[in-house]
Coordinates of N, CA and C in Angstrom, one line a residue:
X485 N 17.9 -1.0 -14.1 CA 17.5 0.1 -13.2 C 18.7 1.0 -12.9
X486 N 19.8 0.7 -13.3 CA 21.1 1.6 -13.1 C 21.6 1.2 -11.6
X487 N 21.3 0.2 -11.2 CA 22.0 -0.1 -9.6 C 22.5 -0.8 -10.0
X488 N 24.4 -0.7 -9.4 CA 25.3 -1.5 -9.2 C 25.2 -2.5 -8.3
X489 N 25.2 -4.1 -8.4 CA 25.3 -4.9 -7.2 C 26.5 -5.7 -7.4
X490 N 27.3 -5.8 -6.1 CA 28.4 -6.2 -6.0 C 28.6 -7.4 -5.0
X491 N 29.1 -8.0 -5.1 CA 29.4 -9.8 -4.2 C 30.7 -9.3 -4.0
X492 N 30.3 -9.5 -2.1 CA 31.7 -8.8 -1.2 C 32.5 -10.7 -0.7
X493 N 33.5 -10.7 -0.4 CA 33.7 -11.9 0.6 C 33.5 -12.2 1.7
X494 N 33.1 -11.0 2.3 CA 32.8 -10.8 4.0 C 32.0 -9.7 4.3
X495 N 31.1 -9.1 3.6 CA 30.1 -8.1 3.9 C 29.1 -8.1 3.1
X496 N 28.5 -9.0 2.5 CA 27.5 -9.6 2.1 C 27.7 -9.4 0.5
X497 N 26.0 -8.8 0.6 CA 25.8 -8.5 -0.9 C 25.4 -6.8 -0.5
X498 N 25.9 -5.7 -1.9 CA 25.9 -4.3 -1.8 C 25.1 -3.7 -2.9
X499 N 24.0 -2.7 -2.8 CA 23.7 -2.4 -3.8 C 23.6 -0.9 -3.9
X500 N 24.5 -0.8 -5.2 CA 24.9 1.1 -5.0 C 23.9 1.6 -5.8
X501 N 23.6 2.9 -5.1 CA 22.7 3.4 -6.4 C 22.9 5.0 -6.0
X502 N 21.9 5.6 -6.7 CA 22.5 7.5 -6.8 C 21.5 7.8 -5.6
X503 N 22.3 8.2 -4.8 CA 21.9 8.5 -3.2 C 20.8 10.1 -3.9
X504 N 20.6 10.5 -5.3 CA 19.8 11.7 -5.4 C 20.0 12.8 -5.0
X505 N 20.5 13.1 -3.6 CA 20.5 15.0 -3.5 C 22.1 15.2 -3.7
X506 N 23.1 14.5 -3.7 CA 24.4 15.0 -4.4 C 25.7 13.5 -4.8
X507 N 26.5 14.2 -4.5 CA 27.5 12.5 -6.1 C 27.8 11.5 -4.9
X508 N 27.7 11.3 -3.8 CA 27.8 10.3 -2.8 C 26.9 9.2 -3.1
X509 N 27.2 7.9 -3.8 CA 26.4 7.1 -3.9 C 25.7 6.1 -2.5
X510 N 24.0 6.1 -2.6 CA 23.5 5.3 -1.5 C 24.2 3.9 -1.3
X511 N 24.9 3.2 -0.4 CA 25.1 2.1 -0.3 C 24.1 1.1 0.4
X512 N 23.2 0.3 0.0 CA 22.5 -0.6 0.9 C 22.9 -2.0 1.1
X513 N 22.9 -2.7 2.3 CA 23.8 -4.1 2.1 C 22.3 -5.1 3.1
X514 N 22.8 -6.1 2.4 CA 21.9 -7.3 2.7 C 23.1 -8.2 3.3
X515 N 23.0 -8.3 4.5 CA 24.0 -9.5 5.5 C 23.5 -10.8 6.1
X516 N 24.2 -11.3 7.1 CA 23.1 -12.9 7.4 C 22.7 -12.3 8.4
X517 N 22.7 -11.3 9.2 CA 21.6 -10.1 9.9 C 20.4 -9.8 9.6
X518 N 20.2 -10.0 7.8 CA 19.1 -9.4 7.2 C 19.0 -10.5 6.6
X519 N 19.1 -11.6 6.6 CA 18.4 -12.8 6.5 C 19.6 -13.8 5.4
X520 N 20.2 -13.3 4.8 CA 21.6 -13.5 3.6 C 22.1 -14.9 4.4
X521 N 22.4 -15.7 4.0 CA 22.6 -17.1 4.0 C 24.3 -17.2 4.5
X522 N 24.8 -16.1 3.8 CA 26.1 -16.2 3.9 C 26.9 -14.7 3.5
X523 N 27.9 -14.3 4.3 CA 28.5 -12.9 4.2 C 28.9 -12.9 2.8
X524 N 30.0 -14.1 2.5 CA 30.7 -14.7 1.9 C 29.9 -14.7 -0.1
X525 N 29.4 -13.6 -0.9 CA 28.9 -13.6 -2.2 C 29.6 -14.1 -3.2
X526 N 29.6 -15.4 -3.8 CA 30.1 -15.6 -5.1 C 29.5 -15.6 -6.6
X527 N 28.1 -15.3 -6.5 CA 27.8 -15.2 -7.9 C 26.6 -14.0 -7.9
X528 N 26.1 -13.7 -9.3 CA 25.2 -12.7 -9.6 C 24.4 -13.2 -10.6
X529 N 23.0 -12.6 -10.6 CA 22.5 -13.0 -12.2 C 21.3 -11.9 -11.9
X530 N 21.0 -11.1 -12.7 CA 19.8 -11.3 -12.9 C 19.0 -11.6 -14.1
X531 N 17.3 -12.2 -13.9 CA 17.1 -12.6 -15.0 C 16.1 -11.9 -15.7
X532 N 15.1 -12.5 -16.6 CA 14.3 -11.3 -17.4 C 13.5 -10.6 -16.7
X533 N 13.0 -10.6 -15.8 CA 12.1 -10.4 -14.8 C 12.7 -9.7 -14.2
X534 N 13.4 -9.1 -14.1 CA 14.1 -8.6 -13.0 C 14.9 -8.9 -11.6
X535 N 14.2 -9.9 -11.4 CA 14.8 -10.4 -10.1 C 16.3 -10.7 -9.8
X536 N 16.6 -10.7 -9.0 CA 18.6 -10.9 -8.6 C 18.7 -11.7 -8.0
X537 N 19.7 -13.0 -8.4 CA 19.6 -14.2 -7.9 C 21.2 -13.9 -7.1
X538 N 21.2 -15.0 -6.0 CA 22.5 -14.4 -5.3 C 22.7 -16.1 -5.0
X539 N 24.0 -16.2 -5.2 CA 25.0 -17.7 -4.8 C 25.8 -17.3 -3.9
X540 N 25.7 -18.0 -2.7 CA 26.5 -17.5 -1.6 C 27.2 -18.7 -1.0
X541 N 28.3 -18.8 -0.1 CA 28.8 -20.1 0.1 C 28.2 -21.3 1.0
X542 N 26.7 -20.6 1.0 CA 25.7 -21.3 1.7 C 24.6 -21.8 1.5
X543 N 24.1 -21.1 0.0 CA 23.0 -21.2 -0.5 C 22.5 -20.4 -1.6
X544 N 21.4 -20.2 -2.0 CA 20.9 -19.1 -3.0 C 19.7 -18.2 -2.8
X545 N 19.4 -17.4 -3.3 CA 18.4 -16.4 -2.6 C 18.1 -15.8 -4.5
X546 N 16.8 -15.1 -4.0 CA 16.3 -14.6 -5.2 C 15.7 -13.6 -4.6
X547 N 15.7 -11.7 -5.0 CA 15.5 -11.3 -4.5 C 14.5 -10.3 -5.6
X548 N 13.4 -10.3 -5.2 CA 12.4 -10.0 -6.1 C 12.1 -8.8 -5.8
X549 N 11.7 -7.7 -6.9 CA 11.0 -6.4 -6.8 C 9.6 -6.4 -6.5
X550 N 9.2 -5.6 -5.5 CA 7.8 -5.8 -4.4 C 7.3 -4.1 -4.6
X551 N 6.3 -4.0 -5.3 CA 5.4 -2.8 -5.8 C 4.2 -2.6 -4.8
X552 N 4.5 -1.2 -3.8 CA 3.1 -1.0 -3.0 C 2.0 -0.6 -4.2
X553 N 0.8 -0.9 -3.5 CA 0.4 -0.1 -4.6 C -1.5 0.5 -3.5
X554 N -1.5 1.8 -4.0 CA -2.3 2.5 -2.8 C -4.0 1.4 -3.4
X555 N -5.2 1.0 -2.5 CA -6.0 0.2 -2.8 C -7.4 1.3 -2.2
X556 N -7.1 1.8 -1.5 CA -8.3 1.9 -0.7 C -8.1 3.6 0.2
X557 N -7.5 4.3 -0.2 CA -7.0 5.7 -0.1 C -7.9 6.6 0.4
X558 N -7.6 7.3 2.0 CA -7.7 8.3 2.8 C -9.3 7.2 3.4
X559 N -9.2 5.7 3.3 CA -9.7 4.9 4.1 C -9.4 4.7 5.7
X560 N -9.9 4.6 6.7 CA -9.1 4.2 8.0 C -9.8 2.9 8.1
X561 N -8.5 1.7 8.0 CA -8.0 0.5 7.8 C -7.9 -0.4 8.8
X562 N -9.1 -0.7 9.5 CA -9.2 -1.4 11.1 C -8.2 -2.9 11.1
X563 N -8.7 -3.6 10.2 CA -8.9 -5.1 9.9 C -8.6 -5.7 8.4
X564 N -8.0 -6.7 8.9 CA -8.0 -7.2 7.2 C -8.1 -8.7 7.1
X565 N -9.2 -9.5 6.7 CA -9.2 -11.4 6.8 C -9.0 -11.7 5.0
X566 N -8.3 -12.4 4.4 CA -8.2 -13.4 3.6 C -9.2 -13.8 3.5
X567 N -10.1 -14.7 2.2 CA -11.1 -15.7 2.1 C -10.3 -17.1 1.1
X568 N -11.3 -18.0 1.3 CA -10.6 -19.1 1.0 C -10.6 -19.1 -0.5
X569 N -11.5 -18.0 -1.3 CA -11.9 -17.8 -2.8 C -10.7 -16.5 -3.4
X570 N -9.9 -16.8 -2.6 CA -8.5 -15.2 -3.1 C -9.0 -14.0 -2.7
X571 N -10.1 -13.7 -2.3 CA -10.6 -12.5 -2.3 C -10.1 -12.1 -0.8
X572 N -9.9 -10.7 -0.4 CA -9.6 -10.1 1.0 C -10.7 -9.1 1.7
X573 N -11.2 -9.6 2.7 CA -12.5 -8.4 3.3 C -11.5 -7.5 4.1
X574 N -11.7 -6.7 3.8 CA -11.0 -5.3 4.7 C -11.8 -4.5 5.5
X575 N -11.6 -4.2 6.7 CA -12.7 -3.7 7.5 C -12.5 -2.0 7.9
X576 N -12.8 -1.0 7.6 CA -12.4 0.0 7.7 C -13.2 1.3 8.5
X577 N -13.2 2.4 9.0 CA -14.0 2.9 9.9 C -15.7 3.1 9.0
X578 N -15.8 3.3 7.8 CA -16.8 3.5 7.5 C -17.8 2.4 6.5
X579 N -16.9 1.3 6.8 CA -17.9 0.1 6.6 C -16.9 -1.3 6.3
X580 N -17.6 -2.0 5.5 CA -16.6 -3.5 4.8 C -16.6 -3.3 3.6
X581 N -15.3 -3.8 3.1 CA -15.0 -3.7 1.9 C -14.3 -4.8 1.2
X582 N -15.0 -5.3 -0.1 CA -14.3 -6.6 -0.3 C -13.2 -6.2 -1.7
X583 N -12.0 -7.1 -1.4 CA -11.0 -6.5 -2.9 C -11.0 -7.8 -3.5
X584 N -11.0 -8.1 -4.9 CA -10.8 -9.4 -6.0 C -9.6 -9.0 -7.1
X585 N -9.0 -9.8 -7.1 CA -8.2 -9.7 -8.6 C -8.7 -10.5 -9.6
X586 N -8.6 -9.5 -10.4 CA -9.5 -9.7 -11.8 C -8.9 -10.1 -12.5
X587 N -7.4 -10.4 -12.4 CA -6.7 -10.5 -13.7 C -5.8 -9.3 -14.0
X588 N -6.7 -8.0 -14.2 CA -5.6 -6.5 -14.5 C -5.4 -5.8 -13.0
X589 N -5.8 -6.8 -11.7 CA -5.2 -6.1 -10.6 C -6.5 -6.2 -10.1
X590 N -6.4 -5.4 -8.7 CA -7.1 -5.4 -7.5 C -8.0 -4.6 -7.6
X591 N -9.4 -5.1 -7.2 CA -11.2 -4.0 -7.2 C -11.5 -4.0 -6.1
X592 N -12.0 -3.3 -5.7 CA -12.8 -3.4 -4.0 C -14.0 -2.5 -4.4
X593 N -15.3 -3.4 -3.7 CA -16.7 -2.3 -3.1 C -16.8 -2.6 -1.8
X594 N -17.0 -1.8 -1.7 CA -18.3 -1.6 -0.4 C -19.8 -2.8 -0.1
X595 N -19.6 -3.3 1.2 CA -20.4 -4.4 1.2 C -21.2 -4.1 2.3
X596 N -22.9 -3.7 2.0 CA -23.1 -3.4 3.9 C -23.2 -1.9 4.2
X597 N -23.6 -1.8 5.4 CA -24.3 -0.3 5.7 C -22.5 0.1 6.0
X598 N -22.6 1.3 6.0 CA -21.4 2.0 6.7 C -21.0 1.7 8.0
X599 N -20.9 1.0 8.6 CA -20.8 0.6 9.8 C -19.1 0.7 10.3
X600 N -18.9 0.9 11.4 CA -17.0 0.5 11.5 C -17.2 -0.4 12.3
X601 N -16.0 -1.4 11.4 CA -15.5 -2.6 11.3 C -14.2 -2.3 12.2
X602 N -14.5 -3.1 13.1 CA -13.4 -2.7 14.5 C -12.4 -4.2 14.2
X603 N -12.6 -5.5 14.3 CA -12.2 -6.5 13.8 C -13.2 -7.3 12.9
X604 N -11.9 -8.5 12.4 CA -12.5 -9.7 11.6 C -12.0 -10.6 11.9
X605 N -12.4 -11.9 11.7 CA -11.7 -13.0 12.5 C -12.0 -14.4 12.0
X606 N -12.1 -14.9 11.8 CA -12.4 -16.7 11.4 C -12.2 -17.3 13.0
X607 N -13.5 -18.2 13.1 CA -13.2 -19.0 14.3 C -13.1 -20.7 13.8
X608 N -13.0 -21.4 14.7 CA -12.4 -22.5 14.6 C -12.9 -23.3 13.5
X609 N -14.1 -23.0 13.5 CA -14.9 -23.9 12.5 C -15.1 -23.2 10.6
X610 N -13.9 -22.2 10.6 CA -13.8 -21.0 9.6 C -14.7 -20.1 9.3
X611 N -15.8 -20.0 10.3 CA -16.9 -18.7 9.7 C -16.1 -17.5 10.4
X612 N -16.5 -16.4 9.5 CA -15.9 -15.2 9.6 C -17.0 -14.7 10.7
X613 N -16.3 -13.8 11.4 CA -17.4 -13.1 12.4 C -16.6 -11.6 12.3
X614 N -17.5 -10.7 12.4 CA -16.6 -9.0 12.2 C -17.3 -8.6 13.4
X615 N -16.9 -7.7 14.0 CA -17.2 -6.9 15.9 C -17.3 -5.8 15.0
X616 N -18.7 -5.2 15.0 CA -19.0 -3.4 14.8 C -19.9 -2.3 15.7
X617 N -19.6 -1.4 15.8 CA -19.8 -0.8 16.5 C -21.6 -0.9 16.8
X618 N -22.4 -2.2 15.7 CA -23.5 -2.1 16.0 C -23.5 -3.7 16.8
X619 N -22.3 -4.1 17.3 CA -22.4 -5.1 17.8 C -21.3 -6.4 16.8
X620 N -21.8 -7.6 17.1 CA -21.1 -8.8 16.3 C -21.8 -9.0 15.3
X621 N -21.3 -9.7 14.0 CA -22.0 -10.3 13.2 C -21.3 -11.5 12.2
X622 N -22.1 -12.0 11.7 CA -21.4 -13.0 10.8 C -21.2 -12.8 9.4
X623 N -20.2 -12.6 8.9 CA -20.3 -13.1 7.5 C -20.0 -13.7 6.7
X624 N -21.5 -14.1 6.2 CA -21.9 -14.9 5.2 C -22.5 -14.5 4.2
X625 N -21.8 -15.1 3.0 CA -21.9 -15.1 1.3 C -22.2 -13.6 1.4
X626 N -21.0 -13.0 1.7 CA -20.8 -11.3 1.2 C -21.2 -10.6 1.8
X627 N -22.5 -10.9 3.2 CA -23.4 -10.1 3.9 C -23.6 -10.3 5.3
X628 N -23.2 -8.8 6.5 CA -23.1 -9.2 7.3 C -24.6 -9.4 7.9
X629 N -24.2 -10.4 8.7 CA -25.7 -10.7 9.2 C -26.2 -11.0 10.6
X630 N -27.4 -11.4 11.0 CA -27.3 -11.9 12.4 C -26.2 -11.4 13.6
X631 N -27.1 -10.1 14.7 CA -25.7 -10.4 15.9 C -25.6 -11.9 16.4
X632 N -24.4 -11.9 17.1 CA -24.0 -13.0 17.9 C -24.3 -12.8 19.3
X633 N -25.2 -13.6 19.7 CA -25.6 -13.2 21.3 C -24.5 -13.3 22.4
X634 N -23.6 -13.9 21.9 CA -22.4 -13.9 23.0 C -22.1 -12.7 23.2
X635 N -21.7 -11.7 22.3 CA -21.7 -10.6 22.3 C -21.4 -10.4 23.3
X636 N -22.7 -9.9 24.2 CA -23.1 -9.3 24.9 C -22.5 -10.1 26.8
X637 N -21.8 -11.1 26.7 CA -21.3 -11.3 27.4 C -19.9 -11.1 27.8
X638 N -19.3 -10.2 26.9 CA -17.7 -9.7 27.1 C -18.1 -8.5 28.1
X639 N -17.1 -8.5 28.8 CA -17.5 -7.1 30.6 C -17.5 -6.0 29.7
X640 N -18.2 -5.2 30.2 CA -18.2 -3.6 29.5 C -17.5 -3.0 30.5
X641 N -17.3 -1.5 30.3 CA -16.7 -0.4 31.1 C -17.6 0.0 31.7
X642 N -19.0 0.2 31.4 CA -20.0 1.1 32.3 C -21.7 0.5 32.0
X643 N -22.5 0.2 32.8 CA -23.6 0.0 32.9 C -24.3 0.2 31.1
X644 N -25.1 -0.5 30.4 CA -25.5 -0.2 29.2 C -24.7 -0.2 28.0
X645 N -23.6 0.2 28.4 CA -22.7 0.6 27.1 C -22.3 -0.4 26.2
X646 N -22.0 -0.2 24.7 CA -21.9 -1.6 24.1 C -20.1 -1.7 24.0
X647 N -19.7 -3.0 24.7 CA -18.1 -3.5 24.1 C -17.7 -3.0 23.8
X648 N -16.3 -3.0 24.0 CA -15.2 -2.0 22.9 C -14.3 -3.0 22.9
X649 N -14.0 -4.1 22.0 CA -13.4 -5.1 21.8 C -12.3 -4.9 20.6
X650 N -11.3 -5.0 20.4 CA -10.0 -4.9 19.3 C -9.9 -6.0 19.0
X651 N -10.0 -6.9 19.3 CA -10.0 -8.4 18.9 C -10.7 -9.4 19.8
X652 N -11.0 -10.4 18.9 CA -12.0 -11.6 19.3 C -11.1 -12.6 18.1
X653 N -10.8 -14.0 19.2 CA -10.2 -15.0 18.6 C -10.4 -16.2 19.2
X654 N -11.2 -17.2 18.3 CA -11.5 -19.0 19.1 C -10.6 -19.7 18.7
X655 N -10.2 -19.9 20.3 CA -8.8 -21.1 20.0 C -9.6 -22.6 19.5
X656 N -9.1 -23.4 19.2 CA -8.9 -24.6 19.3 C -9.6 -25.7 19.5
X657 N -9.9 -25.2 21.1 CA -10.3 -26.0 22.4 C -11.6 -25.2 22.2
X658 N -12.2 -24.0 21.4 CA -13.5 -24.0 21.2 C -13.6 -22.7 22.5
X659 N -12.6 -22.2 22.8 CA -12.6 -21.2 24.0 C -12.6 -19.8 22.9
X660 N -13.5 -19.0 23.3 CA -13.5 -17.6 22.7 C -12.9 -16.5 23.7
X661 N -11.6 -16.0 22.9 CA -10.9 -15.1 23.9 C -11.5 -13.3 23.1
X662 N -11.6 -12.8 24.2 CA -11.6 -11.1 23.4 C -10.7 -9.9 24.1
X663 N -10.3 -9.0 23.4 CA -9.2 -8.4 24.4 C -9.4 -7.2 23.7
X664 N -9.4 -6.1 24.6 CA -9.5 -4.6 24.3 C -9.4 -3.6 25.4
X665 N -9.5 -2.9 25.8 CA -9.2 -1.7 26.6 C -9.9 -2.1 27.9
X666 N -10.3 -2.9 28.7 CA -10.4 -3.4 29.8 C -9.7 -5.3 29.9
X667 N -8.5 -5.3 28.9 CA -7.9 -6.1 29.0 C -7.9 -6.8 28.1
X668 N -8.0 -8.7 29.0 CA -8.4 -9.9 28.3 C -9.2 -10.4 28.7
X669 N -10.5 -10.8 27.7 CA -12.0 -12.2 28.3 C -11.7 -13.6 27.6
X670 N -11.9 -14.2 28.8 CA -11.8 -15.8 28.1 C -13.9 -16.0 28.7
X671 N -14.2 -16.7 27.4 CA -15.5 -17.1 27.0 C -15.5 -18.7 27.2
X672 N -16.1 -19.4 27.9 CA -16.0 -20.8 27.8 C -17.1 -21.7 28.5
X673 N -17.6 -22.5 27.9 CA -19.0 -23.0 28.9 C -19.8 -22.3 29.4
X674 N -20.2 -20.8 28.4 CA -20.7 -19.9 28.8 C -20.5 -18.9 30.0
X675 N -19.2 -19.2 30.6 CA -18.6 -18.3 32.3 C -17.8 -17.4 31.0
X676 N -17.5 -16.5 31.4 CA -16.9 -15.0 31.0 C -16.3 -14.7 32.2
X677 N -14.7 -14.8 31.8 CA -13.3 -14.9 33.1 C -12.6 -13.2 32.3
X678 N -12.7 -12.5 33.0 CA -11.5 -11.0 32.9 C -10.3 -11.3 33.5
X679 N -9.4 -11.3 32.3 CA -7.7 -11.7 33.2 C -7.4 -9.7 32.7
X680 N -6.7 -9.1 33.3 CA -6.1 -8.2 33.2 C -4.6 -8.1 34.0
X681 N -3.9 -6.7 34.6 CA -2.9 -6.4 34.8 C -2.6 -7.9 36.2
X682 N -3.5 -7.6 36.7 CA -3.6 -8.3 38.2 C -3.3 -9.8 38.3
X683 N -3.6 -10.1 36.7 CA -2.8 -11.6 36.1 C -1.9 -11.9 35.4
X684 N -0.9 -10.9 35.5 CA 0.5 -10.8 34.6 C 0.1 -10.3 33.2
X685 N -1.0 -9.6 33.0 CA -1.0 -9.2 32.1 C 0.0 -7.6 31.9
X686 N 1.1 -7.3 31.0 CA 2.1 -6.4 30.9 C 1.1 -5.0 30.2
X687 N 0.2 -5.2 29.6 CA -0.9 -4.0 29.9 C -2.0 -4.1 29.9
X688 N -2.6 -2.9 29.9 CA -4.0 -3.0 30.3 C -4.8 -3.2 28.6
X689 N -4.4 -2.9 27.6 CA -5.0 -2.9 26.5 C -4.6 -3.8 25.7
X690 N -5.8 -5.3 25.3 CA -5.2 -5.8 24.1 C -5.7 -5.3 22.6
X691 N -4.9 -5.3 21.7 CA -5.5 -5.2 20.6 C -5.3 -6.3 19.6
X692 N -4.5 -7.6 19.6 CA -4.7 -8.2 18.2 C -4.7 -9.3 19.4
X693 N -5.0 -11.0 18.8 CA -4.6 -12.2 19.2 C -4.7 -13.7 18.5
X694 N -3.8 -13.8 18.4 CA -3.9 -15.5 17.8 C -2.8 -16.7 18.2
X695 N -3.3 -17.3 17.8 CA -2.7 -19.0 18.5 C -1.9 -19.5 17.7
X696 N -0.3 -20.1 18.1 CA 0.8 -20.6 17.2 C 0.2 -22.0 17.4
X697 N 1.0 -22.7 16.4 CA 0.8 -24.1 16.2 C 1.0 -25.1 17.5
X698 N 1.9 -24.5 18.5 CA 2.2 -25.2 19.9 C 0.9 -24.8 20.6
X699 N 0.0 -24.6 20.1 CA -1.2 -23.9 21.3 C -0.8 -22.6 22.1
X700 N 0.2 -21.8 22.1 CA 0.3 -20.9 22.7 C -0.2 -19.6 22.4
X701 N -1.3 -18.8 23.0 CA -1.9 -17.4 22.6 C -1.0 -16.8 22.4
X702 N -0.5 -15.8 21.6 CA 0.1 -14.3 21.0 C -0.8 -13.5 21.4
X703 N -0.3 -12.1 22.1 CA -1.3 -11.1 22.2 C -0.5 -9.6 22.2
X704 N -0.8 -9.1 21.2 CA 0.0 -7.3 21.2 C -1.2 -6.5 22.0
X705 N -0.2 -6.2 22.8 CA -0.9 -5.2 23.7 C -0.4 -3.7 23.8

C-alpha cells in the first residue's frame, strides 16, 4: 500500500504515509496508550494477506485491515440484535430488516409491515422481543408477532398515550427493566417501580441497558 512502518525503541510502532494535500508525510503511531503491548518495537512482517505482525518486548500483535462497507444506505438505524444462525435483525425507522452472508457478502430484506423498530433485545430465556411504535412484539421464525401485554405496564407520559421506551432488557433474576425519556421501570412480580433523577439517577433519559457478568446493570443515558 506504499506505507512505511517503522519499529521505534520507545515510541511504539509508526506508520508514515502521504499526508495528500502537500510533501509533509502523515505520521500515525500505535503506543501501549492504544493498546501496543510495548513502546519498545523489535520486529516487522507483513504477510500475504496483508496484515502486519508486530514483536514487541512484550508480546505480538497482528494488526489487520477492517473494510466499512455501506449495507443499508440513507436507512435510520434504531437497533441492531445478532441471531444464533449468523444472521443480524436490524431495526430501522421504517421497518425490520434481516442481513445474511451468502458467501459473496452481506443481503438484507425487509421483514414485516413498515413499522419503526425503536429496540431489539433477547431476554433471558433468548426470545427476541422488538418495542414498535405499534407496541411490543416477539420475533419469531422471521415474523413479528403477538403484542406483549406487559407492554402496557411501563408509566407513560400522559393519559392514553403509547410508551416511548429506548430500551427494554431481562436481567437474570427474570426482572424486566425499560428505560426511556421518563427514566428507568423495573417490572417484577408484576409491580412496575419508576426509579428516575430522585433515585440517583444522573439523567432523566435512558437509552440503551445491559447486565455485566458480575450482575451489575449498565445504563447510557
Amino acid at each position: 500500500q506504499g506505507n512505511v512502518w517503522v519499529g521505534t525503541t520507545g515510541q511504539g510502532l509508526w506508520r508514515v504515509r502521504d499526508g495528500g494535500t502537500d510533501d509533509t508525510p502523515l505520521i500515525e503511531r500505535a503506543t501501549i496508550q492504544t493498546g501496543l503491548s510495548s513502546n519498545a518495537v523489535q520486529s516487522l512482517l507483513e504477510d500475504r494477506e496483508g496484515n502486519i505482525w508486530v514483536g514487541t518486548m512484550l508480546g505480538l500483535h497482528s494488526l489487520t485491515p477492517q473494510e466499512l462497507t455501506p449495507l443499508a444506505a440513507g436507512a435510520l438505524v434504531r437497533t441492531i440484535l445478532p441471531d444464533a444462525d449468523g444472521s443480524v435483525w436490524v431495526g430501522t425507522a421504517n421497518g425490520l430488516m434481516r442481513f445474511r452472508n451468502d458467501g459473496a457478502g452481506w443481503r438484507g430484506h425487509a421483514v414485516g409491515a413498515r413499522w419503526d423498530i425503536r429496540s431489539l433485545v433477547r431476554d433471558a430465556r433468548g426470545r427476541a422481543v422488538a418495542h414498535t411504535d405499534h407496541g411490543f412484539r416477539r420475533l419469531v421464525n422471521g415474523q413479528l408477532i403477538d403484542a406483549i401485554p406487559t407492554a402496557a405496564s411501563v408509566p407513560v407520559s400522559g393519559e392514553g398515550t403509547q410508551p416511548i421506551v429506548d430500551a427494554i432488557f431481562e436481567a437474570e433474576d427474570g426482572t424486566t427493566w425499560a428505560g426511556g425519556p421518563d427514566g428507568l421501570s423495573r417490572i417484577r412480580d408484576g409491580v412496575v417501580e419508576h426509579l428516575g433523577e430522585a433515585n440517583g439517577l444522573p439523567a432523566q433519559r435512558v437509552m440503551a441497558i445491559t447486565q455485566s457478568l458480575d450482575g451489575f446493570l449498565w445504563l447510557a443515558v
